[in-house]
JSON list of C-alpha atoms in Angstrom, two decimals:
[
{"chain": "B", "resi": 9, "resn": "GLU", "atom": "CA", "xyz": [19.56, -2.13, 1.03]},
{"chain": "B", "resi": 10, "resn": "ALA", "atom": "CA", "xyz": [16.85, -0.95, -0.61]},
{"chain": "B", "resi": 11, "resn": "GLN", "atom": "CA", "xyz": [15.49, -3.24, -2.91]},
{"chain": "B", "resi": 12, "resn": "VAL", "atom": "CA", "xyz": [12.25, -5.20, -4.77]},
{"chain": "B", "resi": 13, "resn": "THR", "atom": "CA", "xyz": [12.66, -9.08, -4.78]},
{"chain": "B", "resi": 14, "resn": "GLN", "atom": "CA", "xyz": [11.24, -12.01, -6.97]},
{"chain": "B", "resi": 15, "resn": "ASN", "atom": "CA", "xyz": [10.63, -15.66, -6.67]},
{"chain": "B", "resi": 16, "resn": "PRO", "atom": "CA", "xyz": [11.16, -17.40, -8.61]},
{"chain": "B", "resi": 17, "resn": "ARG", "atom": "CA", "xyz": [13.83, -15.61, -11.24]},
{"chain": "B", "resi": 18, "resn": "TYR", "atom": "CA", "xyz": [13.02, -18.68, -14.31]},
{"chain": "B", "resi": 19, "resn": "LEU", "atom": "CA", "xyz": [10.21, -20.80, -14.50]},
{"chain": "B", "resi": 20, "resn": "ILE", "atom": "CA", "xyz": [9.33, -23.32, -16.72]},
{"chain": "B", "resi": 21, "resn": "THR", "atom": "CA", "xyz": [5.87, -24.61, -16.10]},
{"chain": "B", "resi": 22, "resn": "VAL", "atom": "CA", "xyz": [2.94, -26.34, -18.49]},
{"chain": "B", "resi": 23, "resn": "THR", "atom": "CA", "xyz": [-0.71, -25.20, -19.35]},
{"chain": "B", "resi": 24, "resn": "GLY", "atom": "CA", "xyz": [-3.02, -25.21, -16.38]},
{"chain": "B", "resi": 25, "resn": "LYS", "atom": "CA", "xyz": [-0.85, -25.89, -13.61]},
{"chain": "B", "resi": 26, "resn": "LYS", "atom": "CA", "xyz": [-1.08, -23.37, -10.99]},
{"chain": "B", "resi": 27, "resn": "LEU", "atom": "CA", "xyz": [1.34, -21.35, -9.80]},
{"chain": "B", "resi": 28, "resn": "THR", "atom": "CA", "xyz": [2.83, -17.97, -7.78]},
{"chain": "B", "resi": 29, "resn": "VAL", "atom": "CA", "xyz": [5.28, -15.24, -8.39]},
{"chain": "B", "resi": 30, "resn": "THR", "atom": "CA", "xyz": [6.31, -14.17, -5.46]},
{"chain": "B", "resi": 31, "resn": "CYS", "atom": "CA", "xyz": [7.05, -10.47, -4.70]},
{"chain": "B", "resi": 32, "resn": "SER", "atom": "CA", "xyz": [8.80, -8.83, -1.73]},
{"chain": "B", "resi": 33, "resn": "GLN", "atom": "CA", "xyz": [9.64, -5.19, -1.34]},
{"chain": "B", "resi": 34, "resn": "ASN", "atom": "CA", "xyz": [11.14, -4.11, 2.11]},
{"chain": "B", "resi": 35, "resn": "MET", "atom": "CA", "xyz": [11.01, -0.15, 1.65]},
{"chain": "B", "resi": 36, "resn": "ASN", "atom": "CA", "xyz": [7.62, 0.05, 3.95]},
{"chain": "B", "resi": 37, "resn": "HIS", "atom": "CA", "xyz": [6.27, 1.19, 0.30]},
{"chain": "B", "resi": 38, "resn": "GLU", "atom": "CA", "xyz": [2.34, 1.60, 0.29]},
{"chain": "B", "resi": 39, "resn": "TYR", "atom": "CA", "xyz": [1.91, 1.17, -3.52]},
{"chain": "B", "resi": 40, "resn": "MET", "atom": "CA", "xyz": [3.14, -2.13, -5.90]},
{"chain": "B", "resi": 41, "resn": "SER", "atom": "CA", "xyz": [2.11, -3.57, -9.25]},
{"chain": "B", "resi": 42, "resn": "TRP", "atom": "CA", "xyz": [2.67, -6.30, -11.78]},
{"chain": "B", "resi": 43, "resn": "TYR", "atom": "CA", "xyz": [3.94, -5.32, -15.37]},
{"chain": "B", "resi": 44, "resn": "ARG", "atom": "CA", "xyz": [4.18, -7.78, -17.95]},
{"chain": "B", "resi": 45, "resn": "GLN", "atom": "CA", "xyz": [7.19, -7.01, -20.65]},
{"chain": "B", "resi": 46, "resn": "ASP", "atom": "CA", "xyz": [6.89, -8.49, -24.35]},
{"chain": "B", "resi": 47, "resn": "PRO", "atom": "CA", "xyz": [8.94, -8.39, -27.19]},
{"chain": "B", "resi": 48, "resn": "GLY", "atom": "CA", "xyz": [7.46, -5.10, -29.27]},
{"chain": "B", "resi": 49, "resn": "LEU", "atom": "CA", "xyz": [4.54, -4.72, -26.47]},
{"chain": "B", "resi": 50, "resn": "GLY", "atom": "CA", "xyz": [7.02, -2.93, -23.72]},
{"chain": "B", "resi": 51, "resn": "LEU", "atom": "CA", "xyz": [5.75, -3.39, -20.69]},
{"chain": "B", "resi": 52, "resn": "ARG", "atom": "CA", "xyz": [2.14, -3.37, -19.50]},
{"chain": "B", "resi": 53, "resn": "GLN", "atom": "CA", "xyz": [0.74, -2.93, -16.08]},
{"chain": "B", "resi": 54, "resn": "ILE", "atom": "CA", "xyz": [-1.35, -6.24, -14.88]},
{"chain": "B", "resi": 55, "resn": "TYR", "atom": "CA", "xyz": [-2.61, -5.46, -11.12]},
{"chain": "B", "resi": 56, "resn": "TYR", "atom": "CA", "xyz": [-1.93, -2.57, -8.66]},
{"chain": "B", "resi": 57, "resn": "SER", "atom": "CA", "xyz": [-2.17, -2.63, -5.17]},
{"chain": "B", "resi": 58, "resn": "MET", "atom": "CA", "xyz": [-2.29, 0.77, -3.07]},
{"chain": "B", "resi": 59, "resn": "ASN", "atom": "CA", "xyz": [-2.23, -0.64, 0.31]},
{"chain": "B", "resi": 60, "resn": "VAL", "atom": "CA", "xyz": [-2.69, -3.39, 2.39]},
{"chain": "B", "resi": 61, "resn": "GLU", "atom": "CA", "xyz": [-6.28, -4.89, 1.17]},
{"chain": "B", "resi": 62, "resn": "VAL", "atom": "CA", "xyz": [-6.87, -2.87, -1.96]},
{"chain": "B", "resi": 63, "resn": "THR", "atom": "CA", "xyz": [-6.19, -3.60, -5.60]},
{"chain": "B", "resi": 64, "resn": "ASP", "atom": "CA", "xyz": [-7.19, -3.38, -8.99]},
{"chain": "B", "resi": 65, "resn": "LYS", "atom": "CA", "xyz": [-6.63, -4.14, -12.56]},
{"chain": "B", "resi": 66, "resn": "GLY", "atom": "CA", "xyz": [-4.54, -2.28, -14.69]},
{"chain": "B", "resi": 67, "resn": "ASP", "atom": "CA", "xyz": [-4.34, -2.67, -18.51]},
{"chain": "B", "resi": 68, "resn": "VAL", "atom": "CA", "xyz": [-3.74, -6.13, -18.70]},
{"chain": "B", "resi": 69, "resn": "PRO", "atom": "CA", "xyz": [-5.41, -8.54, -15.60]},
{"chain": "B", "resi": 70, "resn": "GLU", "atom": "CA", "xyz": [-7.04, -11.54, -17.47]},
{"chain": "B", "resi": 71, "resn": "GLY", "atom": "CA", "xyz": [-5.82, -14.24, -16.64]},
{"chain": "B", "resi": 72, "resn": "TYR", "atom": "CA", "xyz": [-4.01, -13.11, -13.29]},
{"chain": "B", "resi": 73, "resn": "LYS", "atom": "CA", "xyz": [-4.92, -12.85, -9.67]},
{"chain": "B", "resi": 74, "resn": "VAL", "atom": "CA", "xyz": [-3.09, -11.44, -6.76]},
{"chain": "B", "resi": 75, "resn": "SER", "atom": "CA", "xyz": [-3.24, -10.11, -2.96]},
{"chain": "B", "resi": 76, "resn": "ARG", "atom": "CA", "xyz": [-2.12, -7.91, -0.09]},
{"chain": "B", "resi": 77, "resn": "LYS", "atom": "CA", "xyz": [-2.24, -9.10, 2.67]},
{"chain": "B", "resi": 78, "resn": "GLU", "atom": "CA", "xyz": [0.69, -7.54, 4.17]},
{"chain": "B", "resi": 79, "resn": "LYS", "atom": "CA", "xyz": [2.55, -4.82, 3.36]},
{"chain": "B", "resi": 80, "resn": "ARG", "atom": "CA", "xyz": [5.75, -5.87, 1.87]},
{"chain": "B", "resi": 81, "resn": "ASN", "atom": "CA", "xyz": [3.81, -8.58, 0.06]},
{"chain": "B", "resi": 82, "resn": "PHE", "atom": "CA", "xyz": [2.75, -8.05, -3.45]},
{"chain": "B", "resi": 83, "resn": "PRO", "atom": "CA", "xyz": [2.25, -12.13, -5.22]},
{"chain": "B", "resi": 84, "resn": "LEU", "atom": "CA", "xyz": [1.03, -12.55, -8.72]},
{"chain": "B", "resi": 85, "resn": "ILE", "atom": "CA", "xyz": [-1.10, -15.79, -8.65]},
{"chain": "B", "resi": 86, "resn": "LEU", "atom": "CA", "xyz": [-1.85, -17.94, -12.30]},
{"chain": "B", "resi": 87, "resn": "GLU", "atom": "CA", "xyz": [-4.58, -20.02, -10.78]},
{"chain": "B", "resi": 88, "resn": "SER", "atom": "CA", "xyz": [-4.54, -22.03, -15.01]},
{"chain": "B", "resi": 89, "resn": "PRO", "atom": "CA", "xyz": [-1.90, -20.61, -16.59]},
{"chain": "B", "resi": 90, "resn": "SER", "atom": "CA", "xyz": [-1.78, -20.91, -20.81]},
{"chain": "B", "resi": 91, "resn": "PRO", "atom": "CA", "xyz": [1.11, -20.50, -23.18]},
{"chain": "B", "resi": 92, "resn": "ASN", "atom": "CA", "xyz": [0.11, -16.62, -23.71]},
{"chain": "B", "resi": 93, "resn": "GLN", "atom": "CA", "xyz": [0.90, -15.82, -20.10]},
{"chain": "B", "resi": 94, "resn": "THR", "atom": "CA", "xyz": [4.89, -16.84, -21.45]},
{"chain": "B", "resi": 95, "resn": "SER", "atom": "CA", "xyz": [6.23, -13.37, -20.69]},
{"chain": "B", "resi": 96, "resn": "LEU", "atom": "CA", "xyz": [8.86, -11.58, -17.84]},
{"chain": "B", "resi": 97, "resn": "TYR", "atom": "CA", "xyz": [6.90, -10.42, -15.36]},
{"chain": "B", "resi": 98, "resn": "PHE", "atom": "CA", "xyz": [8.39, -7.14, -13.14]},
{"chain": "B", "resi": 99, "resn": "CYS", "atom": "CA", "xyz": [7.85, -6.58, -9.79]},
{"chain": "B", "resi": 100, "resn": "ALA", "atom": "CA", "xyz": [7.67, -2.64, -8.54]},
{"chain": "B", "resi": 101, "resn": "SER", "atom": "CA", "xyz": [6.51, -0.78, -5.78]},
{"chain": "B", "resi": 102, "resn": "LYS", "atom": "CA", "xyz": [6.86, 3.14, -4.55]},
{"chain": "B", "resi": 103, "resn": "PRO", "atom": "CA", "xyz": [5.67, 4.98, -1.15]},
{"chain": "B", "resi": 104, "resn": "TYR", "atom": "CA", "xyz": [2.30, 5.75, -1.67]},
{"chain": "B", "resi": 105, "resn": "MET", "atom": "CA", "xyz": [0.13, 6.32, -4.57]},
{"chain": "B", "resi": 106, "resn": "GLY", "atom": "CA", "xyz": [0.25, 9.69, -6.58]},
{"chain": "B", "resi": 107, "resn": "GLY", "atom": "CA", "xyz": [2.82, 11.66, -5.85]},
{"chain": "B", "resi": 108, "resn": "ASP", "atom": "CA", "xyz": [6.49, 12.47, -7.97]},
{"chain": "B", "resi": 109, "resn": "GLU", "atom": "CA", "xyz": [8.10, 9.19, -6.40]},
{"chain": "B", "resi": 110, "resn": "THR", "atom": "CA", "xyz": [9.27, 6.30, -9.49]},
{"chain": "B", "resi": 111, "resn": "GLN", "atom": "CA", "xyz": [8.59, 3.06, -8.91]},
{"chain": "B", "resi": 112, "resn": "TYR", "atom": "CA", "xyz": [11.30, 0.60, -7.80]},
{"chain": "B", "resi": 113, "resn": "PHE", "atom": "CA", "xyz": [11.73, -2.47, -10.11]},
{"chain": "B", "resi": 114, "resn": "GLY", "atom": "CA", "xyz": [12.05, -6.24, -9.10]},
{"chain": "B", "resi": 115, "resn": "PRO", "atom": "CA", "xyz": [14.59, -8.37, -11.40]},
{"chain": "B", "resi": 116, "resn": "GLY", "atom": "CA", "xyz": [12.47, -10.02, -13.26]},
{"chain": "B", "resi": 117, "resn": "THR", "atom": "CA", "xyz": [10.63, -13.93, -13.54]},
{"chain": "B", "resi": 118, "resn": "ARG", "atom": "CA", "xyz": [10.94, -15.08, -16.68]},
{"chain": "B", "resi": 119, "resn": "LEU", "atom": "CA", "xyz": [8.30, -17.90, -17.37]},
{"chain": "B", "resi": 120, "resn": "LEU", "atom": "CA", "xyz": [7.43, -20.13, -19.97]},
{"chain": "B", "resi": 121, "resn": "VAL", "atom": "CA", "xyz": [4.32, -21.91, -20.19]},
{"chain": "B", "resi": 122, "resn": "LEU", "atom": "CA", "xyz": [4.21, -24.83, -22.07]},
{"chain": "X", "resi": 15, "resn": "GLY", "atom": "CA", "xyz": [-5.25, 7.56, -24.01]},
{"chain": "X", "resi": 16, "resn": "GLU", "atom": "CA", "xyz": [-2.09, 7.12, -23.05]},
{"chain": "X", "resi": 17, "resn": "ASP", "atom": "CA", "xyz": [0.31, 6.26, -26.01]},
{"chain": "X", "resi": 18, "resn": "VAL", "atom": "CA", "xyz": [4.37, 6.28, -26.35]},
{"chain": "X", "resi": 19, "resn": "GLU", "atom": "CA", "xyz": [6.06, 5.86, -29.04]},
{"chain": "X", "resi": 20, "resn": "GLN", "atom": "CA", "xyz": [10.00, 4.90, -29.54]},
{"chain": "X", "resi": 21, "resn": "SER", "atom": "CA", "xyz": [11.86, 3.44, -32.68]},
{"chain": "X", "resi": 22, "resn": "LEU", "atom": "CA", "xyz": [12.63, 0.00, -32.00]},
{"chain": "X", "resi": 23, "resn": "PHE", "atom": "CA", "xyz": [16.37, 0.20, -33.31]},
{"chain": "X", "resi": 24, "resn": "LEU", "atom": "CA", "xyz": [19.26, 3.18, -33.07]},
{"chain": "X", "resi": 25, "resn": "SER", "atom": "CA", "xyz": [23.16, 2.38, -34.30]},
{"chain": "X", "resi": 26, "resn": "VAL", "atom": "CA", "xyz": [25.57, 4.37, -33.19]},
{"chain": "X", "resi": 27, "resn": "ARG", "atom": "CA", "xyz": [29.56, 3.69, -33.34]},
{"chain": "X", "resi": 28, "resn": "GLU", "atom": "CA", "xyz": [31.48, 3.88, -29.98]},
{"chain": "X", "resi": 29, "resn": "GLY", "atom": "CA", "xyz": [32.34, 7.57, -29.31]},
{"chain": "X", "resi": 30, "resn": "ASP", "atom": "CA", "xyz": [29.30, 9.10, -30.98]},
{"chain": "X", "resi": 31, "resn": "SER", "atom": "CA", "xyz": [26.59, 10.81, -29.75]},
{"chain": "X", "resi": 32, "resn": "SER", "atom": "CA", "xyz": [23.12, 8.50, -29.31]},
{"chain": "X", "resi": 33, "resn": "VAL", "atom": "CA", "xyz": [19.87, 10.70, -29.18]},
{"chain": "X", "resi": 34, "resn": "ILE", "atom": "CA", "xyz": [16.96, 8.40, -28.56]},
{"chain": "X", "resi": 35, "resn": "ASN", "atom": "CA", "xyz": [13.57, 9.98, -29.57]},
{"chain": "X", "resi": 36, "resn": "CYS", "atom": "CA", "xyz": [9.77, 9.66, -27.63]},
{"chain": "X", "resi": 37, "resn": "THR", "atom": "CA", "xyz": [7.15, 10.89, -28.18]},
{"chain": "X", "resi": 38, "resn": "TYR", "atom": "CA", "xyz": [3.43, 10.67, -25.88]},
{"chain": "X", "resi": 39, "resn": "THR", "atom": "CA", "xyz": [0.06, 11.51, -26.12]},
{"chain": "X", "resi": 40, "resn": "ASP", "atom": "CA", "xyz": [-0.85, 12.25, -23.00]},
{"chain": "X", "resi": 41, "resn": "SER", "atom": "CA", "xyz": [-0.98, 16.02, -21.91]},
{"chain": "X", "resi": 42, "resn": "SER", "atom": "CA", "xyz": [-1.40, 15.15, -18.38]},
{"chain": "X", "resi": 43, "resn": "SER", "atom": "CA", "xyz": [1.61, 13.72, -18.16]},
{"chain": "X", "resi": 44, "resn": "THR", "atom": "CA", "xyz": [3.61, 14.71, -15.24]},
{"chain": "X", "resi": 45, "resn": "TYR", "atom": "CA", "xyz": [7.01, 13.00, -14.94]},
{"chain": "X", "resi": 46, "resn": "LEU", "atom": "CA", "xyz": [8.66, 10.97, -18.09]},
{"chain": "X", "resi": 47, "resn": "TYR", "atom": "CA", "xyz": [11.52, 8.72, -17.41]},
{"chain": "X", "resi": 48, "resn": "TRP", "atom": "CA", "xyz": [14.05, 7.03, -18.99]},
{"chain": "X", "resi": 49, "resn": "TYR", "atom": "CA", "xyz": [14.70, 3.48, -17.86]},
{"chain": "X", "resi": 50, "resn": "LYS", "atom": "CA", "xyz": [17.75, 0.84, -19.51]},
{"chain": "X", "resi": 51, "resn": "GLN", "atom": "CA", "xyz": [17.40, -2.49, -19.68]},
{"chain": "X", "resi": 52, "resn": "GLU", "atom": "CA", "xyz": [20.68, -4.70, -19.85]},
{"chain": "X", "resi": 53, "resn": "PRO", "atom": "CA", "xyz": [20.28, -8.31, -22.00]},
{"chain": "X", "resi": 54, "resn": "GLY", "atom": "CA", "xyz": [18.76, -10.76, -19.42]},
{"chain": "X", "resi": 55, "resn": "ALA", "atom": "CA", "xyz": [18.26, -7.41, -16.57]},
{"chain": "X", "resi": 56, "resn": "GLY", "atom": "CA", "xyz": [15.55, -6.07, -14.96]},
{"chain": "X", "resi": 57, "resn": "LEU", "atom": "CA", "xyz": [14.62, -2.09, -15.39]},
{"chain": "X", "resi": 58, "resn": "GLN", "atom": "CA", "xyz": [17.52, 0.68, -14.09]},
{"chain": "X", "resi": 59, "resn": "LEU", "atom": "CA", "xyz": [16.24, 4.12, -14.05]},
{"chain": "X", "resi": 60, "resn": "LEU", "atom": "CA", "xyz": [18.56, 6.50, -15.70]},
{"chain": "X", "resi": 61, "resn": "THR", "atom": "CA", "xyz": [16.90, 9.94, -15.62]},
{"chain": "X", "resi": 62, "resn": "TYR", "atom": "CA", "xyz": [13.63, 11.48, -14.70]},
{"chain": "X", "resi": 63, "resn": "ILE", "atom": "CA", "xyz": [12.43, 15.04, -16.03]},
{"chain": "X", "resi": 64, "resn": "PHE", "atom": "CA", "xyz": [9.22, 17.08, -14.89]},
{"chain": "X", "resi": 65, "resn": "SER", "atom": "CA", "xyz": [6.45, 18.22, -16.59]},
{"chain": "X", "resi": 66, "resn": "ASN", "atom": "CA", "xyz": [7.12, 21.61, -16.12]},
{"chain": "X", "resi": 67, "resn": "MET", "atom": "CA", "xyz": [10.94, 21.68, -17.38]},
{"chain": "X", "resi": 68, "resn": "ASP", "atom": "CA", "xyz": [13.07, 21.61, -20.87]},
{"chain": "X", "resi": 69, "resn": "MET", "atom": "CA", "xyz": [16.38, 20.08, -20.34]},
{"chain": "X", "resi": 70, "resn": "LYS", "atom": "CA", "xyz": [17.90, 17.84, -17.49]},
{"chain": "X", "resi": 71, "resn": "GLN", "atom": "CA", "xyz": [21.69, 17.06, -17.70]},
{"chain": "X", "resi": 72, "resn": "ASP", "atom": "CA", "xyz": [22.82, 14.19, -15.80]},
{"chain": "X", "resi": 73, "resn": "GLN", "atom": "CA", "xyz": [26.94, 13.48, -16.80]},
{"chain": "X", "resi": 74, "resn": "ARG", "atom": "CA", "xyz": [26.71, 12.24, -20.14]},
{"chain": "X", "resi": 75, "resn": "LEU", "atom": "CA", "xyz": [23.09, 12.03, -20.22]},
{"chain": "X", "resi": 76, "resn": "THR", "atom": "CA", "xyz": [20.58, 15.06, -21.08]},
{"chain": "X", "resi": 77, "resn": "VAL", "atom": "CA", "xyz": [16.76, 15.14, -21.51]},
{"chain": "X", "resi": 78, "resn": "LEU", "atom": "CA", "xyz": [15.15, 17.12, -23.47]},
{"chain": "X", "resi": 79, "resn": "LEU", "atom": "CA", "xyz": [11.58, 17.81, -23.16]},
{"chain": "X", "resi": 80, "resn": "ASN", "atom": "CA", "xyz": [8.77, 19.79, -25.92]},
{"chain": "X", "resi": 81, "resn": "LYS", "atom": "CA", "xyz": [6.20, 19.69, -23.88]},
{"chain": "X", "resi": 82, "resn": "LYS", "atom": "CA", "xyz": [4.03, 21.59, -27.10]},
{"chain": "X", "resi": 83, "resn": "ASP", "atom": "CA", "xyz": [5.09, 18.70, -29.79]},
{"chain": "X", "resi": 84, "resn": "LYS", "atom": "CA", "xyz": [4.83, 16.15, -26.46]},
{"chain": "X", "resi": 85, "resn": "HIS", "atom": "CA", "xyz": [8.19, 14.98, -27.33]},
{"chain": "X", "resi": 86, "resn": "LEU", "atom": "CA", "xyz": [11.13, 13.68, -25.31]},
{"chain": "X", "resi": 87, "resn": "SER", "atom": "CA", "xyz": [14.47, 12.79, -26.38]},
{"chain": "X", "resi": 88, "resn": "LEU", "atom": "CA", "xyz": [17.80, 11.10, -24.76]},
{"chain": "X", "resi": 89, "resn": "ARG", "atom": "CA", "xyz": [21.42, 12.12, -25.79]},
{"chain": "X", "resi": 90, "resn": "ILE", "atom": "CA", "xyz": [23.92, 9.70, -24.79]},
{"chain": "X", "resi": 91, "resn": "ALA", "atom": "CA", "xyz": [27.75, 11.68, -25.31]},
{"chain": "X", "resi": 92, "resn": "ASP", "atom": "CA", "xyz": [30.30, 9.75, -25.85]},
{"chain": "X", "resi": 93, "resn": "THR", "atom": "CA", "xyz": [28.73, 6.19, -26.47]},
{"chain": "X", "resi": 94, "resn": "GLN", "atom": "CA", "xyz": [30.62, 3.36, -24.90]},
{"chain": "X", "resi": 95, "resn": "THR", "atom": "CA", "xyz": [29.66, -0.48, -26.27]},
{"chain": "X", "resi": 96, "resn": "GLY", "atom": "CA", "xyz": [28.33, -0.68, -22.22]},
{"chain": "X", "resi": 97, "resn": "ASP", "atom": "CA", "xyz": [25.50, 1.70, -22.77]},
{"chain": "X", "resi": 98, "resn": "SER", "atom": "CA", "xyz": [24.18, -1.27, -25.52]},
{"chain": "X", "resi": 99, "resn": "ALA", "atom": "CA", "xyz": [20.97, -2.30, -24.11]},
{"chain": "X", "resi": 100, "resn": "ILE", "atom": "CA", "xyz": [16.94, -1.76, -24.40]},
{"chain": "X", "resi": 101, "resn": "TYR", "atom": "CA", "xyz": [15.77, 2.26, -23.63]},
{"chain": "X", "resi": 102, "resn": "PHE", "atom": "CA", "xyz": [11.96, 2.57, -22.41]},
{"chain": "X", "resi": 103, "resn": "CYS", "atom": "CA", "xyz": [10.51, 5.95, -21.87]},
{"chain": "X", "resi": 104, "resn": "ALA", "atom": "CA", "xyz": [7.95, 5.50, -19.61]},
{"chain": "X", "resi": 105, "resn": "GLU", "atom": "CA", "xyz": [5.13, 8.89, -18.48]},
{"chain": "X", "resi": 106, "resn": "SER", "atom": "CA", "xyz": [2.91, 8.85, -15.57]},
{"chain": "X", "resi": 107, "resn": "ILE", "atom": "CA", "xyz": [0.30, 10.34, -15.11]},
{"chain": "X", "resi": 108, "resn": "GLY", "atom": "CA", "xyz": [-1.11, 10.03, -11.64]},
{"chain": "X", "resi": 109, "resn": "GLY", "atom": "CA", "xyz": [-4.37, 9.37, -10.54]},
{"chain": "X", "resi": 110, "resn": "GLY", "atom": "CA", "xyz": [-5.75, 5.96, -12.02]},
{"chain": "X", "resi": 111, "resn": "ALA", "atom": "CA", "xyz": [-3.92, 2.96, -11.74]},
{"chain": "X", "resi": 112, "resn": "ASP", "atom": "CA", "xyz": [-0.64, 5.27, -11.25]},
{"chain": "X", "resi": 113, "resn": "GLY", "atom": "CA", "xyz": [1.23, 2.77, -13.11]},
{"chain": "X", "resi": 114, "resn": "LEU", "atom": "CA", "xyz": [3.86, 3.72, -15.76]},
{"chain": "X", "resi": 115, "resn": "THR", "atom": "CA", "xyz": [3.15, 4.15, -19.73]},
{"chain": "X", "resi": 116, "resn": "PHE", "atom": "CA", "xyz": [5.73, 2.15, -21.51]},
{"chain": "X", "resi": 117, "resn": "GLY", "atom": "CA", "xyz": [7.40, 2.30, -25.08]},
{"chain": "X", "resi": 118, "resn": "LYS", "atom": "CA", "xyz": [7.86, -0.22, -26.53]},
{"chain": "X", "resi": 119, "resn": "GLY", "atom": "CA", "xyz": [11.62, 0.01, -25.88]},
{"chain": "X", "resi": 120, "resn": "THR", "atom": "CA", "xyz": [14.95, 1.26, -28.07]},
{"chain": "X", "resi": 121, "resn": "HIS", "atom": "CA", "xyz": [17.67, -1.56, -29.12]},
{"chain": "X", "resi": 122, "resn": "LEU", "atom": "CA", "xyz": [20.78, 1.08, -28.81]},
{"chain": "X", "resi": 123, "resn": "ILE", "atom": "CA", "xyz": [23.01, -0.70, -30.89]},
{"chain": "X", "resi": 124, "resn": "ILE", "atom": "CA", "xyz": [27.38, 0.52, -30.70]},
{"chain": "X", "resi": 125, "resn": "GLN", "atom": "CA", "xyz": [29.34, -0.55, -33.69]},
{"chain": "X", "resi": 126, "resn": "PRO", "atom": "CA", "xyz": [32.86, 0.15, -32.43]}
]
């Protein structure tokens, strides 16, 4: 089954404790991205990756890092989480940058930073 | 710049039609999307329309696009309790970050 998976689905942590949210897709997609969803703000793009070893900032990249060492994986790293990063995070992928295809979204990771 | 606007809430009676409206500012949008998010769930693509189309129908869903006014609507016929969710309008312009720009979402509330 074609899908985007994220882990963990729920996470509670404390300020400053480094964490990683994993994202994996099994569709051989080149393009992957991370969004955060906050009440009243909709979804905003954090980072995206056009292909392996190619990443760039989205609209709200501060406080986040990403890596793309393999095509299928695109982890989101919070080196020193803060309470304002409490949010619902979605990973998404599509075949390649540009083009007409819609993005496939993962199920979301709900993060609470105390 | 890109901006997508939606009303935050819409309340309809079960069985009536729901019309969720969206306006966008970027005239270079190539695709416009409607996503559905049920409580505690991820985003589900409902439908999309290419910018050179005026209308798209898919079972109970009808999408209307007025490119001149940059207005997009989603009509759900015979609204059911299972349609209760948040509906996001999103646009894609390609290039750059190639991400989707989302509206803030419309909560659809179904009254019995």
